[in-house]
PDB file of C-alpha atoms in Angstrom:
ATOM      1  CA  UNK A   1     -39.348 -61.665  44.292  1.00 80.00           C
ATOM      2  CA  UNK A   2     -40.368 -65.100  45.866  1.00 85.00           C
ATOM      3  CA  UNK A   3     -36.565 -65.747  45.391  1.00 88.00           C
ATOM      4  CA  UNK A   4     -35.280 -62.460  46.204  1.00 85.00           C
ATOM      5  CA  UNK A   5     -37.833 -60.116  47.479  1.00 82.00           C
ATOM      6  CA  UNK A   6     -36.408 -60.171  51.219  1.00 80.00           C
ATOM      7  CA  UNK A   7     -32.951 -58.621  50.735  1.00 81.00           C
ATOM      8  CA  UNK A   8     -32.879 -54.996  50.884  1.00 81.00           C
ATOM      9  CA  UNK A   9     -30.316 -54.894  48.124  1.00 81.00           C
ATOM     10  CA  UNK A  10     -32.009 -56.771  45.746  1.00 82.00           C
ATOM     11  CA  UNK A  11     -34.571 -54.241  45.713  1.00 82.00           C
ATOM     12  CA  UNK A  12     -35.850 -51.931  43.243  1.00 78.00           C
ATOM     13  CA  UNK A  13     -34.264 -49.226  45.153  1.00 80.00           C
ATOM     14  CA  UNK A  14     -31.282 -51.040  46.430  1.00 82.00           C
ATOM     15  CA  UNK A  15     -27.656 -51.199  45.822  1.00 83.00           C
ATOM     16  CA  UNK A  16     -27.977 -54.491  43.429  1.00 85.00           C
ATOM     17  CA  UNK A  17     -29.784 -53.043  40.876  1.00 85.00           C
ATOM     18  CA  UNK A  18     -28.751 -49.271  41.250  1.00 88.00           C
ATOM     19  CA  UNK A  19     -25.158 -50.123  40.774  1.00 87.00           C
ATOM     20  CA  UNK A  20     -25.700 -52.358  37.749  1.00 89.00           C
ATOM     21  CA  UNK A  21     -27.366 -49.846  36.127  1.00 89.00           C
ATOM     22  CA  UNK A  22     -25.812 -47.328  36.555  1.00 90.00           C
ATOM     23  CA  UNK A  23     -22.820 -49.057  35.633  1.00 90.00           C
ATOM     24  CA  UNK A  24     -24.384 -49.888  32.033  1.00 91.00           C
ATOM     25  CA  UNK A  25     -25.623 -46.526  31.661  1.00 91.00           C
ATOM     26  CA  UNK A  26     -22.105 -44.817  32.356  1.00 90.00           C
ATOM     27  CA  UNK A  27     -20.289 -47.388  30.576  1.00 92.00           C
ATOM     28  CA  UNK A  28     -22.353 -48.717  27.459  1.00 92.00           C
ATOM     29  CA  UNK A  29     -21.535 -52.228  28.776  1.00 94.00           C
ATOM     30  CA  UNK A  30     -24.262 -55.348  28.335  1.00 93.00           C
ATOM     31  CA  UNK A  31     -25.921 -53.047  25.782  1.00 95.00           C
ATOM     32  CA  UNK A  32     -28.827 -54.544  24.302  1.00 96.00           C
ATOM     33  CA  UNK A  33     -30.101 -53.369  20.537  1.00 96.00           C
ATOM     34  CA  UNK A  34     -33.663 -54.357  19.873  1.00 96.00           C
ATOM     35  CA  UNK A  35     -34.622 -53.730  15.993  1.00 96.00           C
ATOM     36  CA  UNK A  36     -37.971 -54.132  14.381  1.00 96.00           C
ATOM     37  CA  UNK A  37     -38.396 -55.066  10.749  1.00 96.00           C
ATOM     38  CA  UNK A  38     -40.907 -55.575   8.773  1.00 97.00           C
ATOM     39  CA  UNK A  39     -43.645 -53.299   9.924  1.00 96.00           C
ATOM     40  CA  UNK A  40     -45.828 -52.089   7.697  1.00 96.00           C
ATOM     41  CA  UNK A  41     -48.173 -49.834  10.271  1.00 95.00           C
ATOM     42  CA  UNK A  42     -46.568 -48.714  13.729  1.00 92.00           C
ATOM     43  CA  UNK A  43     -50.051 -48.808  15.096  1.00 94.00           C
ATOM     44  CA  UNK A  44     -51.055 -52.413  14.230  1.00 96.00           C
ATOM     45  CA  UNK A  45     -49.260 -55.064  12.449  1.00 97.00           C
ATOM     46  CA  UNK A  46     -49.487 -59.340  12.541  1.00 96.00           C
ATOM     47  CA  UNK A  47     -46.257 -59.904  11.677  1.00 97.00           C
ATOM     48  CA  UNK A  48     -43.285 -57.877  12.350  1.00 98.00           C
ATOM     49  CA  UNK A  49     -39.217 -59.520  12.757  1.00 98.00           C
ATOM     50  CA  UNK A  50     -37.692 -58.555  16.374  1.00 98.00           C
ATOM     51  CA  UNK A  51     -33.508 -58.716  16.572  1.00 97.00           C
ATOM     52  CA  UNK A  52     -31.751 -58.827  19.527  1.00 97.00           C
ATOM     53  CA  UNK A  53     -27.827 -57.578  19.358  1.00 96.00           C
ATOM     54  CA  UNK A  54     -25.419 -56.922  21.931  1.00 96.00           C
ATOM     55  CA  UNK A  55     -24.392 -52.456  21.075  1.00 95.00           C
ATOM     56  CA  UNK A  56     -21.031 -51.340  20.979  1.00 92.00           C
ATOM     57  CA  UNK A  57     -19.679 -48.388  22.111  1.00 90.00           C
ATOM     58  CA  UNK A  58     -21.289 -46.239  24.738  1.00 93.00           C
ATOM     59  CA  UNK A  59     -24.818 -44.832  25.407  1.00 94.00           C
ATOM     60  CA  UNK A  60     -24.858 -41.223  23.767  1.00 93.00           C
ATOM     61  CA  UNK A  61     -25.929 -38.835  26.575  1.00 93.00           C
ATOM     62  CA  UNK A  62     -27.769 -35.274  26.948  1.00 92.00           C
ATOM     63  CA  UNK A  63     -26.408 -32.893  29.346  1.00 92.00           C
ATOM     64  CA  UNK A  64     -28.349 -34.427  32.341  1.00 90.00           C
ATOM     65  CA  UNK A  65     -27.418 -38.247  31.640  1.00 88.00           C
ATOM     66  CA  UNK A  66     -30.192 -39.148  29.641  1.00 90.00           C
ATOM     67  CA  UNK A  67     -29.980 -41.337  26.915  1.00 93.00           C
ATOM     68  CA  UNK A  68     -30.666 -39.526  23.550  1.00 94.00           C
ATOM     69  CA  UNK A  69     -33.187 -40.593  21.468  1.00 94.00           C
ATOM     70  CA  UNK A  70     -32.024 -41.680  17.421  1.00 94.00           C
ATOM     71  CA  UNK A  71     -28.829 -42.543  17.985  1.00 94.00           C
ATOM     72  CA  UNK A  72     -26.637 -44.859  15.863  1.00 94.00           C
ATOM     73  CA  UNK A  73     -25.118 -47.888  17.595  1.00 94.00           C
ATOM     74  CA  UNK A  74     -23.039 -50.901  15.924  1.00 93.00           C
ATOM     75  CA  UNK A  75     -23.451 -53.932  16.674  1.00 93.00           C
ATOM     76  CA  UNK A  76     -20.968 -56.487  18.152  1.00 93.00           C
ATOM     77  CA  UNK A  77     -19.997 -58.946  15.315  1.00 90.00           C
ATOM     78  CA  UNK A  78     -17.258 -60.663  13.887  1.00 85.00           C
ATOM     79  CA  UNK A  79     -16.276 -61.634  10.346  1.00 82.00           C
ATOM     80  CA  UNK A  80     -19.314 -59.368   9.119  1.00 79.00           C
ATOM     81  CA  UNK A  81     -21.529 -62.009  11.046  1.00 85.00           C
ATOM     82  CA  UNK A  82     -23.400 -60.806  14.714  1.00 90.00           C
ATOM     83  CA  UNK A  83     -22.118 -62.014  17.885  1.00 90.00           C
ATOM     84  CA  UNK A  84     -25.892 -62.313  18.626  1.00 94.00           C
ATOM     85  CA  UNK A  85     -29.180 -62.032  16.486  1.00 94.00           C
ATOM     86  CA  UNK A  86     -31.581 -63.819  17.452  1.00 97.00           C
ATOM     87  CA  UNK A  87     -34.619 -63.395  15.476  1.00 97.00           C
ATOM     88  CA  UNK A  88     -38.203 -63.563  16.559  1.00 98.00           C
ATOM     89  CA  UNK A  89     -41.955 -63.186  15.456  1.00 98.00           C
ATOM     90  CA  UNK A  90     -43.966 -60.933  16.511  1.00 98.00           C
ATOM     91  CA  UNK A  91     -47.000 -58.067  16.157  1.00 98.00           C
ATOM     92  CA  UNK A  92     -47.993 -54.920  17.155  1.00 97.00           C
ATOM     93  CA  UNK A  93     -51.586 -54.445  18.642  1.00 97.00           C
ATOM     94  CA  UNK A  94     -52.341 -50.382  19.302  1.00 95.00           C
ATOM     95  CA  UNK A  95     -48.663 -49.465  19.284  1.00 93.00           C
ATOM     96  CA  UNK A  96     -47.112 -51.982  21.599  1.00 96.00           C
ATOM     97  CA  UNK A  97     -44.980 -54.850  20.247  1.00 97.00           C
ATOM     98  CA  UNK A  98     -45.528 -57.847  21.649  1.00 98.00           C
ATOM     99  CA  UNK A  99     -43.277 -60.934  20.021  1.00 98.00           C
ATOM    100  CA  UNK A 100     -43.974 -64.678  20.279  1.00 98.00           C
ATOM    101  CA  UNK A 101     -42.695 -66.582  22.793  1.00 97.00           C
ATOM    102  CA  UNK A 102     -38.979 -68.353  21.487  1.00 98.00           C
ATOM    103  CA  UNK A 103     -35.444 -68.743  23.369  1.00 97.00           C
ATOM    104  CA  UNK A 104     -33.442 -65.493  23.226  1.00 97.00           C
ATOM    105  CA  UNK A 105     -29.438 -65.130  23.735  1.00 96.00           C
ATOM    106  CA  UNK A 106     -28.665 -61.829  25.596  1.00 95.00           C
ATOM    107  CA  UNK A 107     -25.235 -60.149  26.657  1.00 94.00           C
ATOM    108  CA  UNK A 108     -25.568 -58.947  30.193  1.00 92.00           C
ATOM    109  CA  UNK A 109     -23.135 -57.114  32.684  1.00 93.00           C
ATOM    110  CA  UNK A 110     -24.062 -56.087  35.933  1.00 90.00           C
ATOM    111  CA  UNK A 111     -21.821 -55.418  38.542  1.00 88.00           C
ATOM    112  CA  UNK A 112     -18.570 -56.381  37.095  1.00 89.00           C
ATOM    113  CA  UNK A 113     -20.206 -59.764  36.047  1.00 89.00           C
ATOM    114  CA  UNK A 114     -20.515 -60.476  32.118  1.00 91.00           C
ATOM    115  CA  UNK A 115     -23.016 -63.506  30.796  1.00 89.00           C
ATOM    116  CA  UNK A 116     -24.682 -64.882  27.684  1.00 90.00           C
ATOM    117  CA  UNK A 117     -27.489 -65.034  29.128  1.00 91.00           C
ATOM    118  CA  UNK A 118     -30.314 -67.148  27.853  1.00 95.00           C
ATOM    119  CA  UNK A 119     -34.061 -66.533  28.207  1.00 96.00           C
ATOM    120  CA  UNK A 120     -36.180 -69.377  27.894  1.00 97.00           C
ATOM    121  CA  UNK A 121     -39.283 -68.941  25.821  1.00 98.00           C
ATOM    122  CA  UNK A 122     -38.785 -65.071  26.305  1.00 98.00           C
ATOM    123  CA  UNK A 123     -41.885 -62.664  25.272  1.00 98.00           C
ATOM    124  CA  UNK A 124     -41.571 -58.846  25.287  1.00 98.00           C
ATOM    125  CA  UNK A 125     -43.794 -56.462  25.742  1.00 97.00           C
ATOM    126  CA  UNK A 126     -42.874 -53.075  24.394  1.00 96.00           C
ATOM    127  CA  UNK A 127     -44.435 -49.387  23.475  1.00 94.00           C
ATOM    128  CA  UNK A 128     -42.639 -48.320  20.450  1.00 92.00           C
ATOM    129  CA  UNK A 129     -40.942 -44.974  21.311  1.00 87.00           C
ATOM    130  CA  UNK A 130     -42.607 -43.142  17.875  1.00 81.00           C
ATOM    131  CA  UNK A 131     -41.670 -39.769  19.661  1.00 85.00           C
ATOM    132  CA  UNK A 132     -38.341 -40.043  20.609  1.00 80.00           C
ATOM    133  CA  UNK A 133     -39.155 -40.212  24.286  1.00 87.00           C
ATOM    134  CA  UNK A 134     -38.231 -43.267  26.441  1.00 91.00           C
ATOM    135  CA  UNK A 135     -40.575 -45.963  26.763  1.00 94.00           C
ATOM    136  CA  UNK A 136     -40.963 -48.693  29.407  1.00 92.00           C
ATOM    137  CA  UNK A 137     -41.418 -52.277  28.348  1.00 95.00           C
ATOM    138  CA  UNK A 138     -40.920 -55.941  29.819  1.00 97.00           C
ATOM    139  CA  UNK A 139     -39.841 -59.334  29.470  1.00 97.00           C
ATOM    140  CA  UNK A 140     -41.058 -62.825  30.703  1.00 97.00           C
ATOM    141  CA  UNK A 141     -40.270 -66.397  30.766  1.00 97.00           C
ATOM    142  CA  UNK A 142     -37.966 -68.499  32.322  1.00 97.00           C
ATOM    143  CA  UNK A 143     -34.316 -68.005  33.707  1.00 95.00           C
ATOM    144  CA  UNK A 144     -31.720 -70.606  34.257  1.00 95.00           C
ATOM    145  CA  UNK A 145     -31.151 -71.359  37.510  1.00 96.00           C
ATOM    146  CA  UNK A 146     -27.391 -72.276  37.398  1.00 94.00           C
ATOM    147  CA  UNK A 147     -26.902 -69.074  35.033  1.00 94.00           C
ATOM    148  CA  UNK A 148     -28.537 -67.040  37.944  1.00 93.00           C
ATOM    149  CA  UNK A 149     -26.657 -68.556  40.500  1.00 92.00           C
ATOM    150  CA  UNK A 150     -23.403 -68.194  38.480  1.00 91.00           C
ATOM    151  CA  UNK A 151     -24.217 -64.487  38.564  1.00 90.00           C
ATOM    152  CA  UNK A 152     -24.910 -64.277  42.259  1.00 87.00           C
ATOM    153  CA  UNK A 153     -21.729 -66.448  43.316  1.00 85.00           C
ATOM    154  CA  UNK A 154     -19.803 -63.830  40.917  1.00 85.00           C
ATOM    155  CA  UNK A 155     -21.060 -60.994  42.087  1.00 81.00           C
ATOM    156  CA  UNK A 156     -20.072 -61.906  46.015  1.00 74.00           C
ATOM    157  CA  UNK A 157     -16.856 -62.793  45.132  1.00 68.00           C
ATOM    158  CA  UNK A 158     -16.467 -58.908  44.015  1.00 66.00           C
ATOM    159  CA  UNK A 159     -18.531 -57.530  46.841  1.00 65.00           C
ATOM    160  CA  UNK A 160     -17.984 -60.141  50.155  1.00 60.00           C
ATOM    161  CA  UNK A 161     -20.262 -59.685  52.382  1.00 60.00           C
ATOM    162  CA  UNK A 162     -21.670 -56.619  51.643  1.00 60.00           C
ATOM    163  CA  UNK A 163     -25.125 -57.794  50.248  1.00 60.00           C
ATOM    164  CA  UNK A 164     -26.440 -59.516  52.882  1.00 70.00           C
ATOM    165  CA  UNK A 165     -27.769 -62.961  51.852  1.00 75.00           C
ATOM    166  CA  UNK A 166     -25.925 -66.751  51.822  1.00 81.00           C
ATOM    167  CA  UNK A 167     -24.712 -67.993  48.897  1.00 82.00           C
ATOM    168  CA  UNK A 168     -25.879 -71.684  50.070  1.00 87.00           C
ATOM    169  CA  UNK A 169     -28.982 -70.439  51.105  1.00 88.00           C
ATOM    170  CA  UNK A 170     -29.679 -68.945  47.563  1.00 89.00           C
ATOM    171  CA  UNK A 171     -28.777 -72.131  45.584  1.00 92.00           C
ATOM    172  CA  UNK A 172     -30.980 -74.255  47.899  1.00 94.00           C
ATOM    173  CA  UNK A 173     -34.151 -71.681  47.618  1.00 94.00           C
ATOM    174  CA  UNK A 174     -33.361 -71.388  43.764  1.00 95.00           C
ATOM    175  CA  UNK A 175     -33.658 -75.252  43.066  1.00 95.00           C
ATOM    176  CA  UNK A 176     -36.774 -75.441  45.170  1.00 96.00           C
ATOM    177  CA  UNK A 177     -38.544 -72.390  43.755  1.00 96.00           C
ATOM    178  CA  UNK A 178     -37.300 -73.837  39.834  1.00 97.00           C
ATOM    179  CA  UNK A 179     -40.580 -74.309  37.958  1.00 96.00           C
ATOM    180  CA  UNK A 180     -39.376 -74.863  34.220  1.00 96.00           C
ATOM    181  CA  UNK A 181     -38.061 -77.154  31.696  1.00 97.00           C
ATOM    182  CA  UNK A 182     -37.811 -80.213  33.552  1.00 97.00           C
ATOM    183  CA  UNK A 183     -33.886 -82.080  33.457  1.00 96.00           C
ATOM    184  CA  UNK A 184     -34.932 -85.665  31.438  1.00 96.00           C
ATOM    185  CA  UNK A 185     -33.310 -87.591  33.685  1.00 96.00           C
ATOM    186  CA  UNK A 186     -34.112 -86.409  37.085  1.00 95.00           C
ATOM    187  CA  UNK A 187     -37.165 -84.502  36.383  1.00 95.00           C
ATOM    188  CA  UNK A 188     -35.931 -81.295  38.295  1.00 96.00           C
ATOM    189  CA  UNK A 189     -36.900 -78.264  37.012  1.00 97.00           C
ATOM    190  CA  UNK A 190     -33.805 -76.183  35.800  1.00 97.00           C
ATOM    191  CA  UNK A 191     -35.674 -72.846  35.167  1.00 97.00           C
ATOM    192  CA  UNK A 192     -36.879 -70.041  37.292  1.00 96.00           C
ATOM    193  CA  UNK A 193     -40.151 -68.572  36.174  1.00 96.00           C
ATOM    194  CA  UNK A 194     -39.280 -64.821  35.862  1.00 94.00           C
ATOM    195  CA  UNK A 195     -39.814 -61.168  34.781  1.00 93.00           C
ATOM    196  CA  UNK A 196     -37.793 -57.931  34.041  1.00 92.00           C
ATOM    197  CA  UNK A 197     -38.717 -54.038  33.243  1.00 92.00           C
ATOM    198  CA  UNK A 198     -36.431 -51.923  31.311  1.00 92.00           C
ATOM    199  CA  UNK A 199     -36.608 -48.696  29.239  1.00 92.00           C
ATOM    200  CA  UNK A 200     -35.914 -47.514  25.611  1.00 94.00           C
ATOM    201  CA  UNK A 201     -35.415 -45.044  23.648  1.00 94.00           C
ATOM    202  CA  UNK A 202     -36.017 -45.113  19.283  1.00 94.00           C
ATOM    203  CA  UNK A 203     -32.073 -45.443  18.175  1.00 94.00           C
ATOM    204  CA  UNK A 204     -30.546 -46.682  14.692  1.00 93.00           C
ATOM    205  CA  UNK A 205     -28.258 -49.879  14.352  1.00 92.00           C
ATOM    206  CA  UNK A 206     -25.500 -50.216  11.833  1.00 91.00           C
ATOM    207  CA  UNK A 207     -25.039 -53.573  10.863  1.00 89.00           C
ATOM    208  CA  UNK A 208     -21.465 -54.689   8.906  1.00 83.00           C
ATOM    209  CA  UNK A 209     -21.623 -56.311   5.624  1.00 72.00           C
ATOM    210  CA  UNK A 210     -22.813 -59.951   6.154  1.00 55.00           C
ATOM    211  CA  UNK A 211     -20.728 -62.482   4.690  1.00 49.00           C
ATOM    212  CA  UNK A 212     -22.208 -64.757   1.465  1.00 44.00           C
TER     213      UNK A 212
END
């Protein structure tokens, strides 16, 4: 929000984020699976494994749109090996995972722009959805800022001048604002510090036969 909290579209409300997602949700695109192994107690564990896979196929649906709860989803791979799979440490403390901070690869679409997307020293924050019914978690750390700008300089190229803002204006703001991870030879910052909510449901993931 200090980068993008004054246009209306950018908004939690607003045309940016409502079109993205319900883009994803009506297409299965930029799917991400999240899996948790190792637990030996839902309600508190010291070490657990978190994965991170890019889902194929689409969302299974109720009657209203909703995403079901225990669903089985595949995971994008190729010769029996994941596209993505990034594995983390983590815990869970009274039912909510929380995993150590590491850099995470992500598949993202959002309107009609695709990205591996990288997280820099990414933590989540998650309820685990032991009922079946959705839960809301986050994620912080720190965002490239070419990768964001990429995504913003795509996205206006679909939708000219429809959103409001200045591309220029945008990369300028984004470079000052930067505040991680330091380039070691100019000593500009390359990262934006940043933060994302998203929901879940409790779903199954089919994983191919991994190679030897």
């Amino acid at each position: 929000y200090r980068l993008m909290g004054c246009v209306e579209a950018w908004k939690s409300y607003g045309h940016i984020e409502n079109n993205a997602n319900s883009h994803r949700l009506s297409s299965g695109l930029g799917m991400i699976l999240i899996e948790v192994t190792d637990v030996d107690d839902t309600a508190n564990d010291d070490s657990v494994q978190v994965g991170f896979y890019r889902g194929i196929g689409s969302y299974n649906l109720d009657s209203s749109g909703k995403v079901l709860p225990y669903a089985s989803y595949g995971i994008d791979h190729e010769d029996g090996l994941p596209r993505y799979g990034d594995i983390v440490s983590g815990k869970i403390v009274d039912g909510v995972l929380k995993t150590d901070s590491a850099d995470v690869h992500l598949p993202f679409f959002g309107n009609y722009q695709y990205m591996n997307q990288v997280f820099r020293d990414m933590q989540l924050h998650m309820e685990l959805p032991l009922d079946g019914k959705p839960v809301t978690g986050s994620v912080a750390g720190y965002y490239g800022v070419d990768q964001f700008y990429s995504y913003v300089r795509g996205m206006l190229s679909t939708f000219p001048n429809r959103h409001k803002f200045s591309c220029p204006s945008i990369y300028v703001a984004a470079h000052q604002l930067a505040d991680g991870h330091p380039d070691p030879e100019t000593g500009d910052c390359t990262t934006l510090s940043s933060a994302f909510k998203f929901d879940a449901v409790a779903a199954f993931i089919n994983h191919p036969e991994q190679e030897e």
